[in-house]
JSON list of C-alpha atoms in Angstrom, two decimals:
[
{"chain": "A", "resi": 2, "resn": "MET", "atom": "CA", "xyz": [109.44, 107.73, 162.62]},
{"chain": "A", "resi": 3, "resn": "GLY", "atom": "CA", "xyz": [107.78, 108.62, 159.40]},
{"chain": "A", "resi": 4, "resn": "TYR", "atom": "CA", "xyz": [104.80, 111.00, 159.39]},
{"chain": "A", "resi": 5, "resn": "LEU", "atom": "CA", "xyz": [103.00, 110.89, 156.10]},
{"chain": "A", "resi": 6, "resn": "LYS", "atom": "CA", "xyz": [103.08, 114.69, 155.79]},
{"chain": "A", "resi": 7, "resn": "ASP", "atom": "CA", "xyz": [106.89, 114.46, 155.84]},
{"chain": "A", "resi": 8, "resn": "SER", "atom": "CA", "xyz": [107.07, 111.83, 153.07]},
{"chain": "A", "resi": 9, "resn": "SER", "atom": "CA", "xyz": [107.12, 112.04, 149.27]},
{"chain": "A", "resi": 10, "resn": "PHE", "atom": "CA", "xyz": [103.61, 110.42, 149.27]},
{"chain": "A", "resi": 11, "resn": "TYR", "atom": "CA", "xyz": [101.93, 113.36, 150.94]},
{"chain": "A", "resi": 12, "resn": "HIS", "atom": "CA", "xyz": [101.46, 115.20, 147.75]},
{"chain": "A", "resi": 13, "resn": "ASP", "atom": "CA", "xyz": [99.70, 112.25, 146.18]},
{"chain": "A", "resi": 14, "resn": "ALA", "atom": "CA", "xyz": [96.97, 112.28, 148.81]},
{"chain": "A", "resi": 15, "resn": "ILE", "atom": "CA", "xyz": [93.53, 113.17, 147.29]},
{"chain": "A", "resi": 16, "resn": "GLN", "atom": "CA", "xyz": [92.49, 114.54, 150.67]},
{"chain": "A", "resi": 17, "resn": "GLU", "atom": "CA", "xyz": [93.48, 114.99, 154.25]},
{"chain": "A", "resi": 18, "resn": "ARG", "atom": "CA", "xyz": [90.80, 114.68, 156.83]},
{"chain": "A", "resi": 19, "resn": "ARG", "atom": "CA", "xyz": [91.32, 115.79, 160.47]},
{"chain": "A", "resi": 20, "resn": "TYR", "atom": "CA", "xyz": [89.07, 114.28, 163.17]},
{"chain": "A", "resi": 21, "resn": "PRO", "atom": "CA", "xyz": [89.16, 114.79, 167.01]},
{"chain": "A", "resi": 22, "resn": "SER", "atom": "CA", "xyz": [91.32, 111.71, 167.51]},
{"chain": "A", "resi": 23, "resn": "ALA", "atom": "CA", "xyz": [93.20, 111.15, 164.28]},
{"chain": "A", "resi": 24, "resn": "THR", "atom": "CA", "xyz": [94.25, 112.39, 160.83]},
{"chain": "A", "resi": 25, "resn": "TYR", "atom": "CA", "xyz": [93.35, 110.32, 157.76]},
{"chain": "A", "resi": 26, "resn": "TYR", "atom": "CA", "xyz": [95.15, 110.72, 154.40]},
{"chain": "A", "resi": 27, "resn": "LEU", "atom": "CA", "xyz": [92.94, 109.54, 151.51]},
{"chain": "A", "resi": 28, "resn": "PHE", "atom": "CA", "xyz": [94.41, 108.00, 148.35]},
{"chain": "A", "resi": 29, "resn": "ASP", "atom": "CA", "xyz": [92.73, 106.29, 145.41]},
{"chain": "A", "resi": 30, "resn": "THR", "atom": "CA", "xyz": [92.96, 102.70, 146.80]},
{"chain": "A", "resi": 31, "resn": "PHE", "atom": "CA", "xyz": [94.29, 103.08, 150.39]},
{"chain": "A", "resi": 32, "resn": "ILE", "atom": "CA", "xyz": [93.98, 105.28, 153.44]},
{"chain": "A", "resi": 33, "resn": "VAL", "atom": "CA", "xyz": [96.65, 106.18, 155.90]},
{"chain": "A", "resi": 34, "resn": "ALA", "atom": "CA", "xyz": [95.64, 106.84, 159.46]},
{"chain": "A", "resi": 35, "resn": "GLU", "atom": "CA", "xyz": [97.67, 108.51, 162.14]},
{"chain": "A", "resi": 36, "resn": "ILE", "atom": "CA", "xyz": [95.92, 108.34, 165.45]},
{"chain": "A", "resi": 37, "resn": "ASP", "atom": "CA", "xyz": [96.72, 110.99, 168.13]},
{"chain": "A", "resi": 38, "resn": "GLU", "atom": "CA", "xyz": [98.89, 110.54, 171.16]},
{"chain": "A", "resi": 39, "resn": "GLY", "atom": "CA", "xyz": [97.25, 108.86, 174.20]},
{"chain": "A", "resi": 40, "resn": "ILE", "atom": "CA", "xyz": [94.00, 107.88, 172.49]},
{"chain": "A", "resi": 41, "resn": "VAL", "atom": "CA", "xyz": [92.27, 104.64, 173.52]},
{"chain": "A", "resi": 42, "resn": "TYR", "atom": "CA", "xyz": [90.81, 103.87, 170.04]},
{"chain": "A", "resi": 43, "resn": "THR", "atom": "CA", "xyz": [87.52, 102.13, 170.05]},
{"chain": "A", "resi": 44, "resn": "TRP", "atom": "CA", "xyz": [84.83, 101.36, 167.46]},
{"chain": "A", "resi": 45, "resn": "ASP", "atom": "CA", "xyz": [82.03, 103.18, 169.32]},
{"chain": "A", "resi": 46, "resn": "ASP", "atom": "CA", "xyz": [83.93, 106.27, 170.31]},
{"chain": "A", "resi": 47, "resn": "HIS", "atom": "CA", "xyz": [86.14, 106.85, 167.19]},
{"chain": "A", "resi": 48, "resn": "ALA", "atom": "CA", "xyz": [86.00, 104.36, 164.29]},
{"chain": "A", "resi": 49, "resn": "GLU", "atom": "CA", "xyz": [82.28, 103.95, 163.59]},
{"chain": "A", "resi": 50, "resn": "PRO", "atom": "CA", "xyz": [81.53, 107.56, 162.55]},
{"chain": "A", "resi": 51, "resn": "ILE", "atom": "CA", "xyz": [84.73, 107.77, 160.59]},
{"chain": "A", "resi": 52, "resn": "VAL", "atom": "CA", "xyz": [84.23, 104.55, 158.82]},
{"chain": "A", "resi": 53, "resn": "ALA", "atom": "CA", "xyz": [80.65, 105.54, 157.88]},
{"chain": "A", "resi": 54, "resn": "GLU", "atom": "CA", "xyz": [81.83, 108.97, 156.49]},
{"chain": "A", "resi": 55, "resn": "LEU", "atom": "CA", "xyz": [84.82, 107.46, 154.53]},
{"chain": "A", "resi": 56, "resn": "SER", "atom": "CA", "xyz": [82.64, 104.65, 153.14]},
{"chain": "A", "resi": 57, "resn": "GLU", "atom": "CA", "xyz": [80.32, 107.39, 151.72]},
{"chain": "A", "resi": 58, "resn": "LEU", "atom": "CA", "xyz": [83.25, 109.31, 150.28]},
{"chain": "A", "resi": 59, "resn": "TYR", "atom": "CA", "xyz": [84.59, 106.20, 148.60]},
{"chain": "A", "resi": 60, "resn": "ASP", "atom": "CA", "xyz": [81.10, 104.96, 147.60]},
{"chain": "A", "resi": 61, "resn": "GLN", "atom": "CA", "xyz": [81.76, 101.50, 149.03]},
{"chain": "A", "resi": 62, "resn": "LYS", "atom": "CA", "xyz": [82.11, 99.46, 152.23]},
{"chain": "A", "resi": 63, "resn": "GLY", "atom": "CA", "xyz": [85.90, 99.22, 151.80]},
{"chain": "A", "resi": 64, "resn": "GLU", "atom": "CA", "xyz": [86.17, 96.00, 149.86]},
{"chain": "A", "resi": 65, "resn": "SER", "atom": "CA", "xyz": [88.78, 97.39, 147.43]},
{"chain": "A", "resi": 66, "resn": "LEU", "atom": "CA", "xyz": [90.59, 99.65, 150.03]},
{"chain": "A", "resi": 67, "resn": "VAL", "atom": "CA", "xyz": [93.70, 98.98, 152.13]},
{"chain": "A", "resi": 68, "resn": "LEU", "atom": "CA", "xyz": [94.01, 100.78, 155.53]},
{"chain": "A", "resi": 69, "resn": "ILE", "atom": "CA", "xyz": [97.52, 101.57, 156.80]},
{"chain": "A", "resi": 70, "resn": "SER", "atom": "CA", "xyz": [97.76, 102.45, 160.42]},
{"chain": "A", "resi": 71, "resn": "ASN", "atom": "CA", "xyz": [100.85, 104.63, 160.65]},
{"chain": "A", "resi": 72, "resn": "ARG", "atom": "CA", "xyz": [101.65, 104.38, 164.35]},
{"chain": "A", "resi": 73, "resn": "VAL", "atom": "CA", "xyz": [103.71, 107.53, 164.87]},
{"chain": "A", "resi": 74, "resn": "HIS", "atom": "CA", "xyz": [102.12, 108.13, 168.21]},
{"chain": "A", "resi": 75, "resn": "SER", "atom": "CA", "xyz": [101.56, 106.12, 171.34]},
{"chain": "A", "resi": 76, "resn": "TYR", "atom": "CA", "xyz": [97.95, 105.10, 171.64]},
{"chain": "A", "resi": 77, "resn": "SER", "atom": "CA", "xyz": [95.89, 101.96, 172.45]},
{"chain": "A", "resi": 78, "resn": "VAL", "atom": "CA", "xyz": [93.48, 100.03, 170.28]},
{"chain": "A", "resi": 79, "resn": "LYS", "atom": "CA", "xyz": [90.72, 97.76, 171.35]},
{"chain": "A", "resi": 80, "resn": "PRO", "atom": "CA", "xyz": [91.53, 94.79, 168.92]},
{"chain": "A", "resi": 81, "resn": "SER", "atom": "CA", "xyz": [88.20, 93.00, 169.58]},
{"chain": "A", "resi": 82, "resn": "ASP", "atom": "CA", "xyz": [86.38, 96.02, 168.16]},
{"chain": "A", "resi": 83, "resn": "TRP", "atom": "CA", "xyz": [87.45, 94.67, 164.70]},
{"chain": "A", "resi": 84, "resn": "ILE", "atom": "CA", "xyz": [84.54, 92.29, 165.28]},
{"chain": "A", "resi": 85, "resn": "LYS", "atom": "CA", "xyz": [82.13, 95.18, 165.39]},
{"chain": "A", "resi": 86, "resn": "PHE", "atom": "CA", "xyz": [83.66, 96.56, 162.11]},
{"chain": "A", "resi": 87, "resn": "PHE", "atom": "CA", "xyz": [82.97, 93.27, 160.31]},
{"chain": "A", "resi": 88, "resn": "LYS", "atom": "CA", "xyz": [79.57, 92.80, 161.80]},
{"chain": "A", "resi": 89, "resn": "SER", "atom": "CA", "xyz": [78.65, 96.19, 160.38]},
{"chain": "A", "resi": 90, "resn": "ASN", "atom": "CA", "xyz": [79.31, 94.77, 156.98]},
{"chain": "A", "resi": 91, "resn": "TYR", "atom": "CA", "xyz": [82.42, 96.79, 156.34]},
{"chain": "A", "resi": 92, "resn": "LYS", "atom": "CA", "xyz": [85.38, 95.22, 154.65]},
{"chain": "A", "resi": 93, "resn": "LEU", "atom": "CA", "xyz": [88.89, 95.85, 153.70]},
{"chain": "A", "resi": 94, "resn": "LYS", "atom": "CA", "xyz": [91.17, 94.52, 150.92]},
{"chain": "A", "resi": 95, "resn": "GLY", "atom": "CA", "xyz": [94.11, 94.64, 153.31]},
{"chain": "A", "resi": 96, "resn": "TYR", "atom": "CA", "xyz": [95.26, 96.11, 156.61]},
{"chain": "A", "resi": 97, "resn": "ALA", "atom": "CA", "xyz": [98.84, 97.21, 157.47]},
{"chain": "A", "resi": 98, "resn": "ILE", "atom": "CA", "xyz": [100.32, 98.38, 160.69]},
{"chain": "A", "resi": 99, "resn": "VAL", "atom": "CA", "xyz": [103.43, 100.52, 160.54]},
{"chain": "A", "resi": 100, "resn": "SER", "atom": "CA", "xyz": [105.08, 100.44, 163.90]},
{"chain": "A", "resi": 101, "resn": "TYR", "atom": "CA", "xyz": [108.44, 101.98, 164.92]},
{"chain": "A", "resi": 102, "resn": "SER", "atom": "CA", "xyz": [109.22, 99.96, 167.92]},
{"chain": "A", "resi": 103, "resn": "ARG", "atom": "CA", "xyz": [109.58, 96.23, 168.69]},
{"chain": "A", "resi": 104, "resn": "LYS", "atom": "CA", "xyz": [106.94, 96.46, 171.34]},
{"chain": "A", "resi": 105, "resn": "GLY", "atom": "CA", "xyz": [104.46, 97.97, 168.69]},
{"chain": "A", "resi": 106, "resn": "LEU", "atom": "CA", "xyz": [105.26, 95.26, 166.24]},
{"chain": "A", "resi": 107, "resn": "ILE", "atom": "CA", "xyz": [104.52, 92.57, 168.83]},
{"chain": "A", "resi": 108, "resn": "ALA", "atom": "CA", "xyz": [101.26, 94.32, 169.87]},
{"chain": "A", "resi": 109, "resn": "SER", "atom": "CA", "xyz": [100.20, 94.26, 166.20]},
{"chain": "A", "resi": 110, "resn": "LEU", "atom": "CA", "xyz": [100.10, 90.52, 166.33]},
{"chain": "A", "resi": 111, "resn": "VAL", "atom": "CA", "xyz": [97.11, 90.75, 168.72]},
{"chain": "A", "resi": 112, "resn": "GLU", "atom": "CA", "xyz": [95.22, 92.68, 166.22]},
{"chain": "A", "resi": 113, "resn": "LYS", "atom": "CA", "xyz": [96.10, 90.26, 163.47]},
{"chain": "A", "resi": 114, "resn": "LEU", "atom": "CA", "xyz": [93.99, 87.57, 165.30]},
{"chain": "A", "resi": 115, "resn": "PHE", "atom": "CA", "xyz": [90.85, 89.66, 164.60]},
{"chain": "A", "resi": 116, "resn": "MET", "atom": "CA", "xyz": [91.42, 90.29, 160.93]},
{"chain": "A", "resi": 117, "resn": "ARG", "atom": "CA", "xyz": [89.55, 88.78, 158.03]},
{"chain": "A", "resi": 118, "resn": "ASN", "atom": "CA", "xyz": [91.69, 90.10, 155.18]},
{"chain": "A", "resi": 119, "resn": "SER", "atom": "CA", "xyz": [95.29, 90.48, 154.23]},
{"chain": "A", "resi": 120, "resn": "PHE", "atom": "CA", "xyz": [97.38, 91.73, 157.12]},
{"chain": "A", "resi": 121, "resn": "LYS", "atom": "CA", "xyz": [100.95, 92.87, 157.27]},
{"chain": "A", "resi": 122, "resn": "SER", "atom": "CA", "xyz": [103.24, 94.57, 159.74]},
{"chain": "A", "resi": 123, "resn": "PHE", "atom": "CA", "xyz": [105.90, 97.00, 158.59]},
{"chain": "A", "resi": 124, "resn": "ASP", "atom": "CA", "xyz": [108.60, 99.06, 160.29]},
{"chain": "A", "resi": 125, "resn": "ASN", "atom": "CA", "xyz": [108.39, 101.84, 157.76]},
{"chain": "A", "resi": 126, "resn": "LEU", "atom": "CA", "xyz": [105.75, 103.75, 155.77]},
{"chain": "A", "resi": 127, "resn": "GLU", "atom": "CA", "xyz": [107.32, 103.32, 152.28]},
{"chain": "A", "resi": 128, "resn": "ASP", "atom": "CA", "xyz": [107.03, 99.60, 152.43]},
{"chain": "A", "resi": 129, "resn": "ALA", "atom": "CA", "xyz": [103.53, 99.61, 153.58]},
{"chain": "A", "resi": 130, "resn": "ILE", "atom": "CA", "xyz": [102.41, 101.91, 150.87]},
{"chain": "A", "resi": 131, "resn": "ALA", "atom": "CA", "xyz": [104.20, 99.76, 148.20]},
{"chain": "A", "resi": 132, "resn": "TRP", "atom": "CA", "xyz": [102.36, 96.72, 149.62]},
{"chain": "A", "resi": 133, "resn": "ALA", "atom": "CA", "xyz": [99.00, 98.55, 149.59]},
{"chain": "A", "resi": 134, "resn": "LYS", "atom": "CA", "xyz": [99.51, 99.53, 145.90]},
{"chain": "A", "resi": 135, "resn": "SER", "atom": "CA", "xyz": [100.57, 96.01, 144.95]},
{"chain": "A", "resi": 136, "resn": "LEU", "atom": "CA", "xyz": [97.55, 94.51, 146.85]},
{"chain": "A", "resi": 137, "resn": "THR", "atom": "CA", "xyz": [95.02, 96.70, 145.08]},
{"chain": "A", "resi": 138, "resn": "LYS", "atom": "CA", "xyz": [96.53, 96.17, 141.64]},
{"chain": "A", "resi": 139, "resn": "ASN", "atom": "CA", "xyz": [96.92, 92.37, 141.96]},
{"chain": "A", "resi": 140, "resn": "PRO", "atom": "CA", "xyz": [93.66, 90.72, 143.24]},
{"chain": "A", "resi": 141, "resn": "GLU", "atom": "CA", "xyz": [95.01, 87.21, 143.54]},
{"chain": "A", "resi": 142, "resn": "LYS", "atom": "CA", "xyz": [97.67, 88.43, 145.93]},
{"chain": "A", "resi": 143, "resn": "THR", "atom": "CA", "xyz": [95.10, 88.82, 148.59]},
{"chain": "A", "resi": 144, "resn": "SER", "atom": "CA", "xyz": [94.65, 85.00, 149.10]},
{"chain": "A", "resi": 145, "resn": "LYS", "atom": "CA", "xyz": [98.42, 84.49, 149.00]},
{"chain": "A", "resi": 146, "resn": "GLU", "atom": "CA", "xyz": [99.02, 87.14, 151.62]},
{"chain": "A", "resi": 147, "resn": "LYS", "atom": "CA", "xyz": [96.51, 85.50, 153.95]},
{"chain": "A", "resi": 148, "resn": "SER", "atom": "CA", "xyz": [98.46, 82.23, 153.88]},
{"chain": "A", "resi": 149, "resn": "ALA", "atom": "CA", "xyz": [101.89, 84.01, 154.45]}
]
């Protein structure tokens, strides 16, 4: 398992923000989220206030950001809540899930069904961050990733 705090990327984070259900690490063009153990993560209870605050900090609705969900803890996500995210006019350049188990990688496929942007699953944080950096530096890669 790879906590961001234990990686070489930690010192590149612009800011670390702690919320009651998660820690978010903010970078120039991507965000790494580590949701707490046992949380049932929903739009209404968790994501909506965080997304609103982070959108204000980045001064945008997320259209040039990549979100990396670094799943170092066991928790649940309500995948259909992505519909609420997009209906609220938020966007993402890309979304990555880092899962450290086969079960987690399979579960990420359900979330993929609700995504409207580039999506990719990884088994390590380093590859996910490399992908996020390449996606935000190379705009035409977005459409290629969708078809992959």
